[in-house]
Short mmCIF file of C-alpha atoms in Angstrom, two decimals:
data_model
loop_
_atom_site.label_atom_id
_atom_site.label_comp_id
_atom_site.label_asym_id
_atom_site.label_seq_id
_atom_site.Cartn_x
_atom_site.Cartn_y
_atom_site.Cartn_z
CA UNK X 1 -12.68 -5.10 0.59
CA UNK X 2 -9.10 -4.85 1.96
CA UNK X 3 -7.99 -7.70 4.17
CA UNK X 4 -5.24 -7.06 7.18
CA UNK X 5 -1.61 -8.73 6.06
CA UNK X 6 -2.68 -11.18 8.93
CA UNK X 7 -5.35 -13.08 10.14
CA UNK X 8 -6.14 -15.47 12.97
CA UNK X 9 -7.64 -18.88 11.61
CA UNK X 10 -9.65 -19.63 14.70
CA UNK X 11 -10.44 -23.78 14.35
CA UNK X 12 -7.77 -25.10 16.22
CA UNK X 13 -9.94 -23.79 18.97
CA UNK X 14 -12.34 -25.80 18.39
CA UNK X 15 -11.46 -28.42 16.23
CA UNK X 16 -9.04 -30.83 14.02
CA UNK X 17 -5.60 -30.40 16.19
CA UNK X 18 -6.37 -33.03 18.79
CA UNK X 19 -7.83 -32.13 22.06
CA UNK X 20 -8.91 -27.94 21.93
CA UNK X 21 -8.53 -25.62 24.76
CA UNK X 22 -11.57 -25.13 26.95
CA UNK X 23 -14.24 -22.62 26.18
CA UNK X 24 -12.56 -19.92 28.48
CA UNK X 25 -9.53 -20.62 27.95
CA UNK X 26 -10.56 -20.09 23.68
CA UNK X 27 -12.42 -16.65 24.73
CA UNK X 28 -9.22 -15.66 27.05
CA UNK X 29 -6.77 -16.07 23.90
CA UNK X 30 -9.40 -14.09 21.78
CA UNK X 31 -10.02 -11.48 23.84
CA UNK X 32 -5.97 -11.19 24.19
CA UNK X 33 -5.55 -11.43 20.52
CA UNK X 34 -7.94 -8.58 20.10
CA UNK X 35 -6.38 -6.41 22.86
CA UNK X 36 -2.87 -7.33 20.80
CA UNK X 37 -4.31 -5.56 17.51
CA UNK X 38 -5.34 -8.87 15.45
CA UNK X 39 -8.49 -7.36 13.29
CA UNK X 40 -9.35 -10.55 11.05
CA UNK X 41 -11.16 -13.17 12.60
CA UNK X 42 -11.56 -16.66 10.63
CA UNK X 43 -14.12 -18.92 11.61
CA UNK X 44 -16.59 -21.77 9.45
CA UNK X 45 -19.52 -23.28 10.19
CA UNK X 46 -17.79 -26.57 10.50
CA UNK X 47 -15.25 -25.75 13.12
CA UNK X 48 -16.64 -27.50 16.03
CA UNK X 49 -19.79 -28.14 14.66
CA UNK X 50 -21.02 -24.23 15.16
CA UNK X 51 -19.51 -24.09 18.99
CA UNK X 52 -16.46 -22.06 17.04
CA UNK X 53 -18.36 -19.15 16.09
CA UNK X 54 -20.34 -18.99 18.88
CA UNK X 55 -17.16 -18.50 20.72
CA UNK X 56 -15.95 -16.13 18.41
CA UNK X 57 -19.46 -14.30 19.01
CA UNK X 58 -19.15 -14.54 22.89
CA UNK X 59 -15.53 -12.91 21.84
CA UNK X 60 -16.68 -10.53 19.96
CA UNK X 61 -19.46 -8.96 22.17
CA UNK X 62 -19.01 -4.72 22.72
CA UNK X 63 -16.39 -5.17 19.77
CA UNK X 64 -17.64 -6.49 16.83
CA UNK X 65 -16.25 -3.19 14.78
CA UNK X 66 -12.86 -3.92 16.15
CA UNK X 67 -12.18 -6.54 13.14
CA UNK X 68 -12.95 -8.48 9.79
CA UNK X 69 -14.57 -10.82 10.59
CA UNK X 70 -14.98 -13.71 7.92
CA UNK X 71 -17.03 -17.26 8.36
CA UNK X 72 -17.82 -19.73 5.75
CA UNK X 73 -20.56 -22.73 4.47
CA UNK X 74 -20.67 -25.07 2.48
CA UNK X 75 -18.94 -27.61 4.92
CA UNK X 76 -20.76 -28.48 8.08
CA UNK X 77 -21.33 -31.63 10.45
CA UNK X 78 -24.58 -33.38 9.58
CA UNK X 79 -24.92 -36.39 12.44
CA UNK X 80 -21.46 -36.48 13.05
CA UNK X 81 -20.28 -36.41 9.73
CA UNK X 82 -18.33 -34.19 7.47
CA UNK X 83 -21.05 -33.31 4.56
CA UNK X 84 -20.14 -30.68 1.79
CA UNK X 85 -23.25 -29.37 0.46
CA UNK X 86 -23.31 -26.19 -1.86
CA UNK X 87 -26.83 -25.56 -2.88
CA UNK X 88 -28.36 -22.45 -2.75
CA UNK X 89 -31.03 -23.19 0.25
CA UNK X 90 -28.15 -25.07 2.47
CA UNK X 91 -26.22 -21.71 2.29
CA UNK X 92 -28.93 -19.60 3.09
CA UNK X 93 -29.80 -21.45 5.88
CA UNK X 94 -26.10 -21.40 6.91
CA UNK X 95 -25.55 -17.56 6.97
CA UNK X 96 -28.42 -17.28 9.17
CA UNK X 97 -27.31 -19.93 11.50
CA UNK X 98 -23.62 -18.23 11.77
CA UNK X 99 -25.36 -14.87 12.18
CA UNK X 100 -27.31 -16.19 15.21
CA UNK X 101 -24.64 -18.10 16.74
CA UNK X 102 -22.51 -14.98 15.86
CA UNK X 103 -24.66 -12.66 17.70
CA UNK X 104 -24.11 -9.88 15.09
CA UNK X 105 -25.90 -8.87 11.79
CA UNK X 106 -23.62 -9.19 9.07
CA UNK X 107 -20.61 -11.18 7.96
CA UNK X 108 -17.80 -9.07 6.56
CA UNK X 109 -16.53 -11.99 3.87
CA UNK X 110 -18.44 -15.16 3.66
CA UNK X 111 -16.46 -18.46 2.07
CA UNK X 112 -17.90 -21.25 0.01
CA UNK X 113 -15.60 -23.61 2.19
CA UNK X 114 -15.92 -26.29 -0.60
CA UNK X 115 -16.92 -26.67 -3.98
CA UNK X 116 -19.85 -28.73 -4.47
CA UNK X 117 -18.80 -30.89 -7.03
CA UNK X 118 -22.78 -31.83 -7.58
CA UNK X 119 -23.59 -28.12 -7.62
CA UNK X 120 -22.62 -25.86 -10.60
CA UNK X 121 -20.90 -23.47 -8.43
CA UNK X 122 -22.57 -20.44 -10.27
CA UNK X 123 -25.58 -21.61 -8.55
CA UNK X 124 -23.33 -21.54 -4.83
CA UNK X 125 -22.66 -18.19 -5.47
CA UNK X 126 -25.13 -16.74 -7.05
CA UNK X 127 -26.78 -17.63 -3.81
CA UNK X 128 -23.98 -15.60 -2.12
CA UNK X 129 -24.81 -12.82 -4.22
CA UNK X 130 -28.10 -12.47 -3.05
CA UNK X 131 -26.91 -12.87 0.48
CA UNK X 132 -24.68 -10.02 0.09
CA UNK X 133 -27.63 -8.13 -1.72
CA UNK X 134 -29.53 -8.47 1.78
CA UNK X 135 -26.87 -6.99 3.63
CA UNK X 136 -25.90 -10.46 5.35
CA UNK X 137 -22.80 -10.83 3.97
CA UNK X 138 -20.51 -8.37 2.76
CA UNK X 139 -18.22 -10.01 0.18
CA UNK X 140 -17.65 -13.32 -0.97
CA UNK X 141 -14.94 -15.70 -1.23
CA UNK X 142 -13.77 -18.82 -2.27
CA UNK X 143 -11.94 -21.91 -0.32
CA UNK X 144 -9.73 -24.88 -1.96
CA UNK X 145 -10.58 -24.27 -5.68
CA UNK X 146 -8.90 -23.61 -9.01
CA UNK X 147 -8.33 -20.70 -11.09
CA UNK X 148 -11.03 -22.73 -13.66
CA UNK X 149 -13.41 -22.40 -10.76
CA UNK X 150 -12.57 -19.42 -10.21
CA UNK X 151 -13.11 -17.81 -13.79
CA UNK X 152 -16.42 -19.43 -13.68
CA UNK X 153 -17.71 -17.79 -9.90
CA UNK X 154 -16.07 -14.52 -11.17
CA UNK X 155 -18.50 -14.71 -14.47
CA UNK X 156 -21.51 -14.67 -11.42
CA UNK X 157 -20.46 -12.17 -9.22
CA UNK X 158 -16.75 -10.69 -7.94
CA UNK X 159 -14.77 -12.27 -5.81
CA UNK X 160 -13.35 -10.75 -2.76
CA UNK X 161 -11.16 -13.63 -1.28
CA UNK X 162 -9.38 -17.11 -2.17
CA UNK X 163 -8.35 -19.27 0.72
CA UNK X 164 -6.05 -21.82 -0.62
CA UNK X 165 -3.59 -23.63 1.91
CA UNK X 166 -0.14 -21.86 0.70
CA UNK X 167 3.07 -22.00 2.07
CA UNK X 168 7.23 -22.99 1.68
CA UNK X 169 5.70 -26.99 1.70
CA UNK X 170 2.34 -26.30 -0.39
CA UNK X 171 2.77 -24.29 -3.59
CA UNK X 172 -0.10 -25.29 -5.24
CA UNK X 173 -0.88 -21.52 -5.44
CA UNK X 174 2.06 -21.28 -8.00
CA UNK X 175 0.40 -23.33 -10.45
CA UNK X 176 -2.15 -20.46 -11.29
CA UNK X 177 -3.70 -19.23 -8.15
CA UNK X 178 -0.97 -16.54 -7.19
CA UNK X 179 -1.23 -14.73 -10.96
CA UNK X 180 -4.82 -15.04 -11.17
CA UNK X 181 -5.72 -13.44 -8.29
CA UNK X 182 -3.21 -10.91 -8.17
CA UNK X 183 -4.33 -10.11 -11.86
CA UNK X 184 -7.67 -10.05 -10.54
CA UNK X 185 -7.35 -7.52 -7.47
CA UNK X 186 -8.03 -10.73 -5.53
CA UNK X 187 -6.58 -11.71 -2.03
CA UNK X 188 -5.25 -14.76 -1.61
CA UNK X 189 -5.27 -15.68 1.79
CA UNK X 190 -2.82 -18.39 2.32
CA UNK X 191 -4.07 -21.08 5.74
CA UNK X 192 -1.71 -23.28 6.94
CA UNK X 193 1.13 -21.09 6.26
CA UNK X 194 3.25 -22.77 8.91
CA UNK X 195 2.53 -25.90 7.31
CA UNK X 196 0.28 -27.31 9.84
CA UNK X 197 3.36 -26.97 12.75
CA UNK X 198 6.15 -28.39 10.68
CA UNK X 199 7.86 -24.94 9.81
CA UNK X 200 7.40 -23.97 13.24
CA UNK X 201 9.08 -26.77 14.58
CA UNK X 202 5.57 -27.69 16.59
CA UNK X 203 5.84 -31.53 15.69
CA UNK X 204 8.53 -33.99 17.25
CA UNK X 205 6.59 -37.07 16.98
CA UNK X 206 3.40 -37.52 14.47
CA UNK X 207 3.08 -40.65 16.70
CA UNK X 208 2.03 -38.83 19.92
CA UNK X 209 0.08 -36.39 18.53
CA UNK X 210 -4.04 -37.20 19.37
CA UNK X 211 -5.62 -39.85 18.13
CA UNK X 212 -8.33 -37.53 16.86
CA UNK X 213 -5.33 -35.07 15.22
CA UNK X 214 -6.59 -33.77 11.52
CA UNK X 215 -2.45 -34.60 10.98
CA UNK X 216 -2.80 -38.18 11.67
CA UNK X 217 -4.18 -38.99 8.17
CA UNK X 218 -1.69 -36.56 6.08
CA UNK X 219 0.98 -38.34 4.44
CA UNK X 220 3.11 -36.00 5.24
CA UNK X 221 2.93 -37.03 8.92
CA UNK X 222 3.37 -40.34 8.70
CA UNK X 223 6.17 -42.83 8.99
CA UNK X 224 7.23 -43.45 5.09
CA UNK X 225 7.33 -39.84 4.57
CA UNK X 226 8.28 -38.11 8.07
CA UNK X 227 11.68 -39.27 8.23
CA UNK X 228 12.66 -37.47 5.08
CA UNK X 229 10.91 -34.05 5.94
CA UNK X 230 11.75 -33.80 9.39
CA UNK X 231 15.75 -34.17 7.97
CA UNK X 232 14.80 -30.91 6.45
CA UNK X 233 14.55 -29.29 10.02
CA UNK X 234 18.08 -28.68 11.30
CA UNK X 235 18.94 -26.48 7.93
CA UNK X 236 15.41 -24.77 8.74
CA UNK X 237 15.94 -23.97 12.30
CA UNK X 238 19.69 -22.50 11.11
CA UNK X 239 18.29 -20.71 8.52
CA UNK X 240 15.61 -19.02 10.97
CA UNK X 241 19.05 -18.33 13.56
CA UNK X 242 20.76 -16.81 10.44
CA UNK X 243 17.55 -14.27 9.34
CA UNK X 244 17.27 -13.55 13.75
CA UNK X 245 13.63 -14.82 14.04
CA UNK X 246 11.54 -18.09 15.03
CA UNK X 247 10.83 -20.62 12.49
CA UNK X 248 7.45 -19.63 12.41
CA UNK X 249 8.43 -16.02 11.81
CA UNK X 250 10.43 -16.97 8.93
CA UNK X 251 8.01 -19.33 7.14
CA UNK X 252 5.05 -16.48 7.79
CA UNK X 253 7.73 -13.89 6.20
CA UNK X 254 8.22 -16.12 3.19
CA UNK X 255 4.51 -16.59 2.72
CA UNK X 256 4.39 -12.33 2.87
CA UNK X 257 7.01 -12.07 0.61
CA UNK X 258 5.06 -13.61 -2.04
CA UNK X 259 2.90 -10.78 -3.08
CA UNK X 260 0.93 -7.70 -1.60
CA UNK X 261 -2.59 -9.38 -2.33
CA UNK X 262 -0.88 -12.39 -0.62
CA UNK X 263 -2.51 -12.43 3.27
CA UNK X 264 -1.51 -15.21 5.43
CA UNK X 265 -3.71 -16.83 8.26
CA UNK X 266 -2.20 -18.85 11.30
CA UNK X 267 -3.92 -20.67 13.75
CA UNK X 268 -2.85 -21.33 17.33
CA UNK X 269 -3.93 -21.55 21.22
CA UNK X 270 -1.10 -19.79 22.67
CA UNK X 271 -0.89 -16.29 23.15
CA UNK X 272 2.69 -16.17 22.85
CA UNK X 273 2.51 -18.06 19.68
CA UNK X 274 0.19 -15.68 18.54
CA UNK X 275 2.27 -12.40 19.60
CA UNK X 276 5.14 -14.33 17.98
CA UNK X 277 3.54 -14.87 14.55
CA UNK X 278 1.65 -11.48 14.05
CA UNK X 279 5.19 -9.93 14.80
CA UNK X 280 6.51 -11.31 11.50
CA UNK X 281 4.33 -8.86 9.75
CA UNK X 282 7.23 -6.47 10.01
CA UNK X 283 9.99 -8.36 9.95
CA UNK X 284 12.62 -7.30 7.47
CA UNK X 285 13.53 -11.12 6.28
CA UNK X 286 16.72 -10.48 3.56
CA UNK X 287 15.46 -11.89 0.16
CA UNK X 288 18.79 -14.12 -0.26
CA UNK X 289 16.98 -16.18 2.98
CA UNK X 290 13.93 -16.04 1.54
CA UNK X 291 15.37 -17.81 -1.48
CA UNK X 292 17.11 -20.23 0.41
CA UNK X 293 13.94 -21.10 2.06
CA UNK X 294 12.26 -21.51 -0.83
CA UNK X 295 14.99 -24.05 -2.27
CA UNK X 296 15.28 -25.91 1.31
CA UNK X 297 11.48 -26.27 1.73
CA UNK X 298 9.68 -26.69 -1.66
CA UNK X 299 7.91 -29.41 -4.02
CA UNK X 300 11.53 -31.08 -4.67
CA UNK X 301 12.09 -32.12 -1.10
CA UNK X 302 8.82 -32.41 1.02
CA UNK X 303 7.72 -36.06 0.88
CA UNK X 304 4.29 -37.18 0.48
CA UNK X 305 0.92 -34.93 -0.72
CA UNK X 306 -0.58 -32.92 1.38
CA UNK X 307 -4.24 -34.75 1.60
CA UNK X 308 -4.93 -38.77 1.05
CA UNK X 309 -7.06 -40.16 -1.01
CA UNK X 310 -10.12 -38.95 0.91
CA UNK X 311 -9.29 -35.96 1.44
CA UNK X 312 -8.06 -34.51 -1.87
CA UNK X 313 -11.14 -36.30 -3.52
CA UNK X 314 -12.93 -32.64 -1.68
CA UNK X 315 -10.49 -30.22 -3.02
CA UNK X 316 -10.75 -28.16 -6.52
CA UNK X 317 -7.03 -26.79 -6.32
CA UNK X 318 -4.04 -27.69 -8.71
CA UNK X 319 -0.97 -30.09 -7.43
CA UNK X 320 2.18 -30.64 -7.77
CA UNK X 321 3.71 -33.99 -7.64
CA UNK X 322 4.72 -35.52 -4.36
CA UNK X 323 8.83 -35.54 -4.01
CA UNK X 324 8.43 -38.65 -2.15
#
């Protein structure tokens, strides 16, 4: 399957970046973001604990052929807690509950959010094979793994997608995951390509951002580390003045520039945001900028990794050392 350039990642709607919009005020900036031209949807069964994709569903209604639209399992809230669970039954019973809450009959590409480190993931998705066999889902992809993992899925069935978090301040993707995939006919499909708000200049303070914030327990947000990457921002606002677009713009440019099978997914709850970041699809960034970006923002000056403890302990995806 071929993927737009751009996608909307549609959780911050629902979930992880403190306090979400309302309910109409999420199906007001989808409706606007489908009248605007955006035809890839990305939703999971986690976001919100299912309320994501049944506003994507309410979104949808009268125009489900208007987009890709692309879910995932794997990852869901189980009493109020986080549980990754890959086995073959959870994921069938997963599809069917993001079909329903959906409201449609099919799933263009359908995600194993997370590997199952307990679960030989040729048993995940080989049970995604046999969805798609059904007609429930129509390709399969993988989220947060490593081109090992990936060899071994692509020895069950092919791959469609990758959706690694890639951008100028995560290049794990370089370690691997770019090559493979492009050798492979694979997209990768890069989330968090504004680096969670840092590259578009979206965080002043980690210290007043929600208590519930996703960002609060990122190194890279907190005190021993953000001093030394938000230094980083003046040179990265001039260099955005210098190439004529937003800082967003540029970082979603460099994340472009990296490869035609390279698509990139933002999230937001603005329109404006959104009309500003699908508009860097066709920017015409020089590549000298695009270089300098890549030297200003990169592995040898961002401080801190990108998960803690915790959190990495559910990833599958190669690293780079922390700067800092």
């Amino acid at each position: 399957m071929k993927l737009p350039r751009m996608g909307l990642g549609c959780m911050s709607l629902s979930h992880a970046y403190g306090t979400p919009p309302s309910e109409e005020q999420g199906l007001a900036m989808l409706r606007a973001a489908l009248d605007a031209g955006v035809t890839h949807l990305d939703t999971a069964t986690l976001y919100g604990a299912g309320r994501n994709e049944e506003l994507v569903g309410r979104a949808l209604a009268g125009r489900r052929d208007e987009v890709v639209l692309v879910s995932k399992g794997g990852m869901s809230v189980e009493n109020g807690v986080r549980t990754i669970d890959g086995r073959p039954e959870t994921l069938r019973r997963q599809v069917d509950a993001s079909l329903r809450r959906l409201g449609v009959d099919h799933i263009d590409l359908y995600y194993l959010h997370r590997w199952d480190k307990t679960v030989p993931i040729r048993d995940s998705v080989g049970a995604l094979a046999d969805l798609r066999d059904a007609g429930k889902i129509g390709a399969i992809g993988l989220s947060e793994v490593s081109v090992p993992r990936l060899r071994e899925a692509l020895a069950v069935a092919p791959i469609a997608a990758v959706q690694n978090e890639y951008s100028l301040w995560t290049r794990n993707p370089e370690l691997g995951m770019l090559d493979a995939t492009r050798e492979a006919g694979i997209a990768l499909v890069a989330f968090s390509p504004v680096a969670r708000g840092f590259l578009a200049d979206a965080v002043a303070d980690p210290g007043l951002l929600a208590e519930k914030d996703l960002r609060r327990g990122m190194p890279r947000f907190q005190a021993e580390h953000w001093t030394r990457n938000a230094a980083l921002l003046p040179s990265w606002r001039a260099l955005a003045a210098e190439a004529g677009c937003t800082p967003a713009q540029l970082a979603l440019a460099w994340v472009l520039s990296r490869g035609a099978h390279v698509v990139a997914l933002p999230g937001t709850t603005s329109i404006a945001h959104l009309r500003d970041d699908f508009a860097a699809v066709d920017l015409a960034v020089p590549s000298d900028v695009l270089a300098r970006a890549g030297e200003l923002i990169g592995p040898a000056t961002v401080s801190g990794s990108r998960y803690n403890a915790a959190q990495a302990a559910d990833v599958d995806t190669e690293a780079f050392e922390s700067a800092g």
